[in-house]
PDB file of C-alpha atoms in Angstrom:
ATOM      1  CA  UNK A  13      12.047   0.607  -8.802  1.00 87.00           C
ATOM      2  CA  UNK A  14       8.403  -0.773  -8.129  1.00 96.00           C
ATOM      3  CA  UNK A  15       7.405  -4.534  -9.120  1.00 97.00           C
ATOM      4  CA  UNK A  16       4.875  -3.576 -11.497  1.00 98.00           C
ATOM      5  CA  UNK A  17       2.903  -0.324 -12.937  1.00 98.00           C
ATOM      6  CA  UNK A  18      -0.030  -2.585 -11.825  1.00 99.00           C
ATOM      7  CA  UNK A  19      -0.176  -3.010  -7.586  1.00 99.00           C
ATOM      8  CA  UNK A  20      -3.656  -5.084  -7.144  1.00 99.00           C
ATOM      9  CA  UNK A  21      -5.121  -4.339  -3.790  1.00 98.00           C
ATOM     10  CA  UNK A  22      -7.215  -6.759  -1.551  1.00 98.00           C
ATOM     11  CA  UNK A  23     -10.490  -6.778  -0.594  1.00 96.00           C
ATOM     12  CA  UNK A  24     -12.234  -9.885   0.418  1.00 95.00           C
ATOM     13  CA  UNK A  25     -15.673  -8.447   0.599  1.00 93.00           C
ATOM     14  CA  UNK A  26     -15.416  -7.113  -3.297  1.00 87.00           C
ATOM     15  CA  UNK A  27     -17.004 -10.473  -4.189  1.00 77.00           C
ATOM     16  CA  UNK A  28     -18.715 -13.334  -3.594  1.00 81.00           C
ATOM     17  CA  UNK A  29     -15.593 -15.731  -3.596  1.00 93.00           C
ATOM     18  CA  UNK A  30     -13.022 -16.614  -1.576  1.00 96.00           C
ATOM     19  CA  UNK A  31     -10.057 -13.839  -1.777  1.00 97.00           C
ATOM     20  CA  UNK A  32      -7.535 -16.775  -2.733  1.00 98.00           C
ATOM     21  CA  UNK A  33     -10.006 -17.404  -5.827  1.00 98.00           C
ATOM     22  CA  UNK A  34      -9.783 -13.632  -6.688  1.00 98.00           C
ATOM     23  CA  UNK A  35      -6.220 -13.449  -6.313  1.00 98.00           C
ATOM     24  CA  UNK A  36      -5.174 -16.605  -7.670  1.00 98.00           C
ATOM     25  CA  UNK A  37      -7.517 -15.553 -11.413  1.00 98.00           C
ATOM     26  CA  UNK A  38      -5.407 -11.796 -10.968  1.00 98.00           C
ATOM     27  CA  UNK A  39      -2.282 -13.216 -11.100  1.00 99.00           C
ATOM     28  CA  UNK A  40      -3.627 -15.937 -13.840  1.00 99.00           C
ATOM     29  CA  UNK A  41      -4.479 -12.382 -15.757  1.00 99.00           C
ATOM     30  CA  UNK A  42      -0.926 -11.514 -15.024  1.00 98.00           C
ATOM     31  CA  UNK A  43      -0.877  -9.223 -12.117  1.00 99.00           C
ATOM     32  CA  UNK A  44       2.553  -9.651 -10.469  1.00 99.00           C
ATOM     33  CA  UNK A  45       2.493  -6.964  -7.487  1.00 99.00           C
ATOM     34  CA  UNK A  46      -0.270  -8.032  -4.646  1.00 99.00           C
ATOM     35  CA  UNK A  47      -1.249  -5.873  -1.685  1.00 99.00           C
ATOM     36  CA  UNK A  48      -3.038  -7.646   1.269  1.00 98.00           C
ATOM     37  CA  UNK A  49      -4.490  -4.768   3.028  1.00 95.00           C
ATOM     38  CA  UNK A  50      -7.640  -6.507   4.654  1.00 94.00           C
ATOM     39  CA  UNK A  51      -7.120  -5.637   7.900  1.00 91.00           C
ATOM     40  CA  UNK A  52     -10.684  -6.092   9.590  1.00 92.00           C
ATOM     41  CA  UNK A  53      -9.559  -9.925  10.436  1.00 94.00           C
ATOM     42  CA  UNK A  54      -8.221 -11.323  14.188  1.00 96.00           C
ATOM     43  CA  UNK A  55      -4.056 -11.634  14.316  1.00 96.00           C
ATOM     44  CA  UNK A  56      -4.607 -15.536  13.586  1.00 97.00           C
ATOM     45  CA  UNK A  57      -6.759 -15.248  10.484  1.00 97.00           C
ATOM     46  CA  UNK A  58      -5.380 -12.376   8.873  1.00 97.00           C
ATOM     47  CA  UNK A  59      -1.959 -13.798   9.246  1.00 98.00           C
ATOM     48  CA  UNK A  60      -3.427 -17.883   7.618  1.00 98.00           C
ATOM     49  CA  UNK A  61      -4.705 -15.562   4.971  1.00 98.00           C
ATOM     50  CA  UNK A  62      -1.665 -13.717   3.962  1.00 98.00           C
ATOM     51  CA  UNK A  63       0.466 -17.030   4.643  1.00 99.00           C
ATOM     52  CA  UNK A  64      -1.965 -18.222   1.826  1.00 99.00           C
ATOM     53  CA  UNK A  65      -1.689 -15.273  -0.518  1.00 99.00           C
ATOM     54  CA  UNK A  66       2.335 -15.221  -0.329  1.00 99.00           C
ATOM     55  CA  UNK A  67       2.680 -19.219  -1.541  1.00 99.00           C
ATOM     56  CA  UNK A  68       0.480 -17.716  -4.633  1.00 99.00           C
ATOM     57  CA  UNK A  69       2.184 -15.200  -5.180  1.00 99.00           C
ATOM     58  CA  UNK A  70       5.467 -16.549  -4.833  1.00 98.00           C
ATOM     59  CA  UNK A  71       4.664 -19.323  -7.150  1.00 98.00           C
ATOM     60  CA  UNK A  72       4.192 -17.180 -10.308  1.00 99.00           C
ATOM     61  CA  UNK A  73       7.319 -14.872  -9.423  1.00 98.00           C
ATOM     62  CA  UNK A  74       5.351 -11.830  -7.702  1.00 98.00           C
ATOM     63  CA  UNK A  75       6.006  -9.762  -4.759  1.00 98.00           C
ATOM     64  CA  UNK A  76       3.218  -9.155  -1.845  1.00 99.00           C
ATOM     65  CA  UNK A  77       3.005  -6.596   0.464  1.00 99.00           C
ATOM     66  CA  UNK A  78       1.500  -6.379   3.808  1.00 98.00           C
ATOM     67  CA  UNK A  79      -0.814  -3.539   4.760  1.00 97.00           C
ATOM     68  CA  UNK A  80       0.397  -1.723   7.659  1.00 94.00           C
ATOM     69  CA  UNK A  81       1.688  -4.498   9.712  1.00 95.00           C
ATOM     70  CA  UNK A  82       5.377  -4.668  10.179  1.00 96.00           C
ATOM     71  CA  UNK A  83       5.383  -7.730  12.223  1.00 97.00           C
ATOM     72  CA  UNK A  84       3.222  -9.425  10.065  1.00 98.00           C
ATOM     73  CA  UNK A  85       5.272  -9.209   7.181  1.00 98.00           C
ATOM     74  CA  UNK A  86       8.469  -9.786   8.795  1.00 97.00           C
ATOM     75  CA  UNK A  87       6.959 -13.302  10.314  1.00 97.00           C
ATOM     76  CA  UNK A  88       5.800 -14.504   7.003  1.00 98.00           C
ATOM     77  CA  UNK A  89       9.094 -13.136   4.768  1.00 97.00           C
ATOM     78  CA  UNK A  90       6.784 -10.835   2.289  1.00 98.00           C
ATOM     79  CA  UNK A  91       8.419  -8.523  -0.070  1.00 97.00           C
ATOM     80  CA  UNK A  92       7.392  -5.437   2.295  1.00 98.00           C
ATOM     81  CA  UNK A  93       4.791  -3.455   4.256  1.00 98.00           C
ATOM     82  CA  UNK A  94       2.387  -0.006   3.040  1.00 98.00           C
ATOM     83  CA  UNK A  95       1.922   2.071   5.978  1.00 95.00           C
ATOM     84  CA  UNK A  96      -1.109   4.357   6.289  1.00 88.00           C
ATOM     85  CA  UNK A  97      -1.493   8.254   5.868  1.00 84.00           C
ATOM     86  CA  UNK A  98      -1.283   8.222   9.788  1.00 80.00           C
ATOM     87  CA  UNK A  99       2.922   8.108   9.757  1.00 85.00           C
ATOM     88  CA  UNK A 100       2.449  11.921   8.279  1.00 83.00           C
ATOM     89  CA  UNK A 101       0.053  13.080  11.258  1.00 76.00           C
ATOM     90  CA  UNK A 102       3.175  11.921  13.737  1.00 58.00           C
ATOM     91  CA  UNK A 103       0.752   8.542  14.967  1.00 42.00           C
ATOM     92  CA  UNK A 104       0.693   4.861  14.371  1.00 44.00           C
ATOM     93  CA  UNK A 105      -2.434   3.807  14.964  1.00 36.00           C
ATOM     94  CA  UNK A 106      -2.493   0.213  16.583  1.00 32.00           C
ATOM     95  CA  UNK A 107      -3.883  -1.400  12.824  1.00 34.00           C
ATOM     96  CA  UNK A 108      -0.613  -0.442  12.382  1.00 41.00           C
ATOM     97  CA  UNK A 109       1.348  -2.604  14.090  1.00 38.00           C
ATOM     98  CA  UNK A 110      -1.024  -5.391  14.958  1.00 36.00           C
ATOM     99  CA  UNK A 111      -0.937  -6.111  18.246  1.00 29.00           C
ATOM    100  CA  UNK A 112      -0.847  -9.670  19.114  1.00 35.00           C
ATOM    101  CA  UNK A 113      -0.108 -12.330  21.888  1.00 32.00           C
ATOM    102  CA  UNK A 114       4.086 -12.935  20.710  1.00 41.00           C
ATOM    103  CA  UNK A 115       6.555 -11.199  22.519  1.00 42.00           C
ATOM    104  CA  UNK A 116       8.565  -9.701  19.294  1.00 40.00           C
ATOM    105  CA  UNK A 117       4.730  -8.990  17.701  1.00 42.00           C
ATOM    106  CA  UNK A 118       4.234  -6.804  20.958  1.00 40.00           C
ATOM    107  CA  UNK A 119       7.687  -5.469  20.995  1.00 38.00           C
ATOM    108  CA  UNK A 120       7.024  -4.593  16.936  1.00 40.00           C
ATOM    109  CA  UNK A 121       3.981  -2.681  18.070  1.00 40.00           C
ATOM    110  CA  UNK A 122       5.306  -0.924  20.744  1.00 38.00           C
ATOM    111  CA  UNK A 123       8.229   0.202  18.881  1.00 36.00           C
ATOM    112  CA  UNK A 124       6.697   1.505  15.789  1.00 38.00           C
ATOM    113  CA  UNK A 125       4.347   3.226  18.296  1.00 37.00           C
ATOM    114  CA  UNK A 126       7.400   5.065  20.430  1.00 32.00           C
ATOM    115  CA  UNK A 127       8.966   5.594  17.191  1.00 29.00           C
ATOM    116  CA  UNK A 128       5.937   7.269  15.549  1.00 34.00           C
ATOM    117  CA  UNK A 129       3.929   8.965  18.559  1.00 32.00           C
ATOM    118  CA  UNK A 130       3.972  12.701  19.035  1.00 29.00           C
ATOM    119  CA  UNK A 131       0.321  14.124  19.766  1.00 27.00           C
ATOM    120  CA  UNK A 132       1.303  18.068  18.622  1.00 28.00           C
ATOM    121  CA  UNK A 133      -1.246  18.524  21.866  1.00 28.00           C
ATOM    122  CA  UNK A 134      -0.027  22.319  21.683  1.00 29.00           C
ATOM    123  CA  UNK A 135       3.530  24.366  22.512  1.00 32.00           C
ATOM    124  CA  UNK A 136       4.085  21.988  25.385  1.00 32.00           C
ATOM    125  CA  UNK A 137       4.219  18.908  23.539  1.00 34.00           C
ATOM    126  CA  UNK A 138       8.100  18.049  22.908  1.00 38.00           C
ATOM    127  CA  UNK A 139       8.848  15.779  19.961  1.00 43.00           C
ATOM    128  CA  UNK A 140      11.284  12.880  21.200  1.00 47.00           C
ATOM    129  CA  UNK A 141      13.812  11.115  19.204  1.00 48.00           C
ATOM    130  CA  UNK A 142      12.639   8.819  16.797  1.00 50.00           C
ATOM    131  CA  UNK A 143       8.925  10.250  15.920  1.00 54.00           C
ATOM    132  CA  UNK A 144       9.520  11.058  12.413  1.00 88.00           C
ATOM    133  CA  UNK A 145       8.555   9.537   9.361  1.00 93.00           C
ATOM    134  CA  UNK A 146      12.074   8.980   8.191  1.00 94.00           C
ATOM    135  CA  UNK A 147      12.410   6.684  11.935  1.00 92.00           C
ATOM    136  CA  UNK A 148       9.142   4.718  10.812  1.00 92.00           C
ATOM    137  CA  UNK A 149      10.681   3.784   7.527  1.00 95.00           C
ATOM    138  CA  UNK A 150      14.149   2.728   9.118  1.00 94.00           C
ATOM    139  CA  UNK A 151      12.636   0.800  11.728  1.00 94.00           C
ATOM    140  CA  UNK A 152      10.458  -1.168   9.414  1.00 95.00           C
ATOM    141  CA  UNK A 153      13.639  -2.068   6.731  1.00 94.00           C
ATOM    142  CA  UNK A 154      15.131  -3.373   9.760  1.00 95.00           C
ATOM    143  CA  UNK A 155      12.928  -5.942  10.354  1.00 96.00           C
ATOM    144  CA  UNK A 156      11.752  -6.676   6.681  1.00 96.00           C
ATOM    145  CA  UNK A 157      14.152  -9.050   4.441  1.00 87.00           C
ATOM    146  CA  UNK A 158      16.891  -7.143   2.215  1.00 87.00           C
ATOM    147  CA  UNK A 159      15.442  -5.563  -0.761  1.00 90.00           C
ATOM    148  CA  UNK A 160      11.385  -5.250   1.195  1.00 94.00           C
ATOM    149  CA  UNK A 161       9.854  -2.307  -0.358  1.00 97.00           C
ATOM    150  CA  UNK A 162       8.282   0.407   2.446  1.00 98.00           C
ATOM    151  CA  UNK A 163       5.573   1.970   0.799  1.00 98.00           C
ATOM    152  CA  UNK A 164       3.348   5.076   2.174  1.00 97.00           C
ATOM    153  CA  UNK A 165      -0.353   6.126   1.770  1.00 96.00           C
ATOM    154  CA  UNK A 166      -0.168  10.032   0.619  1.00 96.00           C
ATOM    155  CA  UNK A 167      -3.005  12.120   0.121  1.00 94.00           C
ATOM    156  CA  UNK A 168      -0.643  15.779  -0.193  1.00 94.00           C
ATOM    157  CA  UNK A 169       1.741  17.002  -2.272  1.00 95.00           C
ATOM    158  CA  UNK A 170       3.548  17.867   1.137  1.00 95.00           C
ATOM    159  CA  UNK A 171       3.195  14.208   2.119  1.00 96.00           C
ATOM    160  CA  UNK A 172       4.992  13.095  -0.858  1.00 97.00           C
ATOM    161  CA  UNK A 173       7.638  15.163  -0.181  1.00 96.00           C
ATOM    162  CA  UNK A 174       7.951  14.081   3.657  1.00 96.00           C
ATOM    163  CA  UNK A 175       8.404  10.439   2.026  1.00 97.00           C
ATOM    164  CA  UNK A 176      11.128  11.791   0.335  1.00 96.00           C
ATOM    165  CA  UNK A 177      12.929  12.790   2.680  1.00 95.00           C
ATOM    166  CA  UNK A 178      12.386   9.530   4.761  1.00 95.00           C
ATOM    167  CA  UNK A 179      13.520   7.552   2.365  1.00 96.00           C
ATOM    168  CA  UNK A 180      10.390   5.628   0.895  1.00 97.00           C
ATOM    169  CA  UNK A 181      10.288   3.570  -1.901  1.00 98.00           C
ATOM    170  CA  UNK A 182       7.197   4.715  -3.533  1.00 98.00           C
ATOM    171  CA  UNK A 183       3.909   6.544  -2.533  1.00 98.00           C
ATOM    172  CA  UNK A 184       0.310   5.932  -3.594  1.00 98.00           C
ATOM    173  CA  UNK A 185      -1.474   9.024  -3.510  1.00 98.00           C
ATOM    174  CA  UNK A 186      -5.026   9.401  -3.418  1.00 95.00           C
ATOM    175  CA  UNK A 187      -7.848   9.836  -4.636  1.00 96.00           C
ATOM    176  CA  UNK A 188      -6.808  10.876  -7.708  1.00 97.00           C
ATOM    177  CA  UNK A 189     -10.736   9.943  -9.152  1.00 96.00           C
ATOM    178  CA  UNK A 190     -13.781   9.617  -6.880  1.00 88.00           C
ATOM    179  CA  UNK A 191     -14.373   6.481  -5.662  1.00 80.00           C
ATOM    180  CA  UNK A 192     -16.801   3.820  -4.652  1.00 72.00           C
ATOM    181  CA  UNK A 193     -14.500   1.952  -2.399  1.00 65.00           C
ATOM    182  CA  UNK A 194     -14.337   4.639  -0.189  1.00 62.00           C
ATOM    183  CA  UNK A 195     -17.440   7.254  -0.950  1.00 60.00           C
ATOM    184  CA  UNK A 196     -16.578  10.106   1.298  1.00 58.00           C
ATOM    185  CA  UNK A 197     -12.909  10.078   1.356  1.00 61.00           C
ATOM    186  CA  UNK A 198     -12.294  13.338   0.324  1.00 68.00           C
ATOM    187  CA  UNK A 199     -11.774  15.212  -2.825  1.00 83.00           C
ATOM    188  CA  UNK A 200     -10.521  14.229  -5.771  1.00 92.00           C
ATOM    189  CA  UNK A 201      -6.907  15.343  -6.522  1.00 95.00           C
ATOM    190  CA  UNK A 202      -7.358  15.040  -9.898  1.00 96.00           C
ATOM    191  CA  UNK A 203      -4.048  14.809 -12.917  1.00 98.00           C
ATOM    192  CA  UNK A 204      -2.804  17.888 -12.258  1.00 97.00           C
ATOM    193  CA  UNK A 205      -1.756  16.963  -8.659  1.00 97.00           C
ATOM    194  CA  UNK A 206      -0.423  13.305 -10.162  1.00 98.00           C
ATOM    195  CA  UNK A 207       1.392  15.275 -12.442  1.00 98.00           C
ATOM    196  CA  UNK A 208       3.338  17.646 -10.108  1.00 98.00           C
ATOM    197  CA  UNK A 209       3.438  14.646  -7.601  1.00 98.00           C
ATOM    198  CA  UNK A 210       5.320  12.612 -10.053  1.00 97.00           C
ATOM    199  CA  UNK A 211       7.940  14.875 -10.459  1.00 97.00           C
ATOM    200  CA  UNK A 212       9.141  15.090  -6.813  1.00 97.00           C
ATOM    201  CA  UNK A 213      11.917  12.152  -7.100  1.00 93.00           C
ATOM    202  CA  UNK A 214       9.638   9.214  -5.726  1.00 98.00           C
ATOM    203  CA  UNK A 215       7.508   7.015  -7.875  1.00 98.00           C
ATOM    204  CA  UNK A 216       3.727   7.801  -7.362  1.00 99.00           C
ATOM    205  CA  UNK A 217       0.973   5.212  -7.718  1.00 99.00           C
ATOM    206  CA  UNK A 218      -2.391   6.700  -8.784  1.00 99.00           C
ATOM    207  CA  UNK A 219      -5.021   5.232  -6.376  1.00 97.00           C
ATOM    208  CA  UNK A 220      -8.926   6.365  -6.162  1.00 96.00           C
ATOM    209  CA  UNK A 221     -11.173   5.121  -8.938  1.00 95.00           C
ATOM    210  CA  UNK A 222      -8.976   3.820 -11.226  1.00 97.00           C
ATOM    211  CA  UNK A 223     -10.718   1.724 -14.106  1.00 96.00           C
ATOM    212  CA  UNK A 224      -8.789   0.939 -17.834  1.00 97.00           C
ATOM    213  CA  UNK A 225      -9.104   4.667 -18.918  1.00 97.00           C
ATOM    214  CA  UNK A 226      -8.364   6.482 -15.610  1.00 98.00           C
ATOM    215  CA  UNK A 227      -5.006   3.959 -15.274  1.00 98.00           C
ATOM    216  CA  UNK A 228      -3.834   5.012 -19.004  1.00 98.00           C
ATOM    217  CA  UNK A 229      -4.681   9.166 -18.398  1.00 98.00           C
ATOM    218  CA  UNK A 230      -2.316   8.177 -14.805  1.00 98.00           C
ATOM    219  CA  UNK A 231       0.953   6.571 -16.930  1.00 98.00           C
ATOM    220  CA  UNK A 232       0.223   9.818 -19.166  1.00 97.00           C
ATOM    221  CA  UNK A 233       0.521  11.968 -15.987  1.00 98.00           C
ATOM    222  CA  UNK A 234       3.322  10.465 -15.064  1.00 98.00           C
ATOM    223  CA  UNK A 235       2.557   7.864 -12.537  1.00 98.00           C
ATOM    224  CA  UNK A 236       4.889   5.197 -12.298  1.00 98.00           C
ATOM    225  CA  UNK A 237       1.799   2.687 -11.908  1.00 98.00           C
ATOM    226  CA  UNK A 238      -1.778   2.298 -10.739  1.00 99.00           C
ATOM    227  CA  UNK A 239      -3.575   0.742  -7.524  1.00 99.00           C
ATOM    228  CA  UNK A 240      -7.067  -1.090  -7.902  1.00 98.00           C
ATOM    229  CA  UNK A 241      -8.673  -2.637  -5.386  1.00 96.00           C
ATOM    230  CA  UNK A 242     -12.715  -2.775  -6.620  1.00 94.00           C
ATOM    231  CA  UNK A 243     -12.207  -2.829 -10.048  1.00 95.00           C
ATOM    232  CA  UNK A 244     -10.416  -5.986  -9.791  1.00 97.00           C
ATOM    233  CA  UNK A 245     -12.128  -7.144  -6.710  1.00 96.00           C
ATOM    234  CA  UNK A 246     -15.585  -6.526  -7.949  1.00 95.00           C
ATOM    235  CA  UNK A 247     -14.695  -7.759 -11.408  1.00 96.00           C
ATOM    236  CA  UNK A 248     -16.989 -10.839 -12.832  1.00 95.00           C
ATOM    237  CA  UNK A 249     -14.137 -11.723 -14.418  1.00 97.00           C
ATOM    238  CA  UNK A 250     -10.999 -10.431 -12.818  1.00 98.00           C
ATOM    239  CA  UNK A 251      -8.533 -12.613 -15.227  1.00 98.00           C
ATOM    240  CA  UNK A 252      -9.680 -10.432 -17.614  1.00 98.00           C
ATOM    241  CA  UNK A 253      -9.943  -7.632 -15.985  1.00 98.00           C
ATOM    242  CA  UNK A 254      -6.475  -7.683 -15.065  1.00 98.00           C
ATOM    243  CA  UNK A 255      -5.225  -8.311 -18.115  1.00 98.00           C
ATOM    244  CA  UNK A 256      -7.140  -5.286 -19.465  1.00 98.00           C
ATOM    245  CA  UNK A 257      -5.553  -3.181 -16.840  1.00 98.00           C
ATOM    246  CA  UNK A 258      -1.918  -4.340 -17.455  1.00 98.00           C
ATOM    247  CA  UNK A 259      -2.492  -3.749 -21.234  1.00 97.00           C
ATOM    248  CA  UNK A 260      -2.996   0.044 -20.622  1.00 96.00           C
ATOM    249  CA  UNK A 261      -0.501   0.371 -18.065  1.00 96.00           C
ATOM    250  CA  UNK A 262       2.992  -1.605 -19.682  1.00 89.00           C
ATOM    251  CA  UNK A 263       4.105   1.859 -20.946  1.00 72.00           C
ATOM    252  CA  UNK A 264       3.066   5.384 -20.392  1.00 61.00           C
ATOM    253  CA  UNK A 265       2.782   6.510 -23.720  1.00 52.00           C
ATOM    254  CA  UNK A 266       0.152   3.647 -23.539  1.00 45.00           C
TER     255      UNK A 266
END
């Protein structure tokens, strides 16, 4: 069970205020699911930052989640951790596991490296115990607080089904639209994919140019809930925006 068919993602250069402003006017719109996924800050700042975002969040009832930091999220007590596409590729880059100056933050990062690393560098390469997705997700619910979610970044039917398996609490896949937040990604995926994806046994969050009518054509699909990050970022007024967005996503007949 997710939080929320709405999962607002961060993005402190979507506008010309201080992230804590933006987030603080979401969840004053009534977003109640928050992912920090800024991840271009140093190990001090990032972790003020989502120290700052959690007492928000916490104070209306919500849930935050960390992007792809274990550590991080076990230090602070948020409500879990999204790890990147990477896990499906057999690698954890180092933005995974932010790699930091504390002993257990080092140990974290070396661990969900071991755990994770197997190159495929041709027939010779021998995959050691431990390198699979399903290890990635253990290791991180062992360090997260009872009842963290572990969410993964899919961009494949066959990586939705890999987070099956491992045991996952929910995918985003993307893009299922173009979008402007990341021009270049890739190609669209389009309903038809969200549709088949949501019908493998995991809830699927639609991410990838999702405005009011792309989030209501998702829940249609069958997505258990929608991901923005510049629509709500970008927003002039995100209280309303947000409040849009939840309106068209409280149901999926919606």
């Amino acid at each position: 069970m997710i939080p929320s068919p709405l999962l607002v993602v961060t993005d402190r250069h979507g506008a010309g205020r201080p992230l804590t402003e933006t987030v603080s006017a979401v969840l004053e719109g009534g977003a109640r699911w928050i992912w920090f996924r800024d991840k271009d800050l140093e190990p001090e700042a990032r972790r003020a930052l989502a120290t700052a975002l959690l007492r928000l969040v916490r104070k209306v009832g919500g849930r935050l989640t960390i992007g792809g930091d274990v550590g991080l999220a076990a230090e602070i007590g948020a409500d879990g951790v999204h790890l990147s596409g990477s896990v499906f590729a057999g690698s954890v880059i180092a933005s995974e596991a932010k790699l930091s100056s504390e002993p257990q933050r080092l140990a974290d990062a070396a661990g969900l490296l071991r755990f994770a690393r197997n190159d495929g560098a041709g027939p010779q390469a021998t995959k050691q115990p431990g390198t699979g997705v399903a290890d990635i997700v253990v290791q991180a619910r062992q360090r997260l607080n009872p009842g963290a979610l572990v969410g993964l970044s899919a961009h494949s039917l066959a990586d939705i089904r890999t987070a099956v398996e491992a045991g996952a609490d929910y995918v985003t896949l993307s893009p299922i639209f173009a979008t402007a937040s990341k021009p270049g990604y890739g190609p669209s995926l389009g309903l038809a994919a969200l549709r088949e994806a949501a019908g493998l046994g995991l809830p699927v969050i639609a991410l990838g140019g999702i405005g009011a009518e792309q989030a209501r054509l998702c829940r249609e699909a069958g997505a258990a809930g929608v991901a923005v990050m510049g629509g709500v970022m970008r927003a002039d007024d995100p209280i309303a925006e947000t409040r849009l967005l939840i309106a068209v996503t409280s149901s999926p007949s919606s």
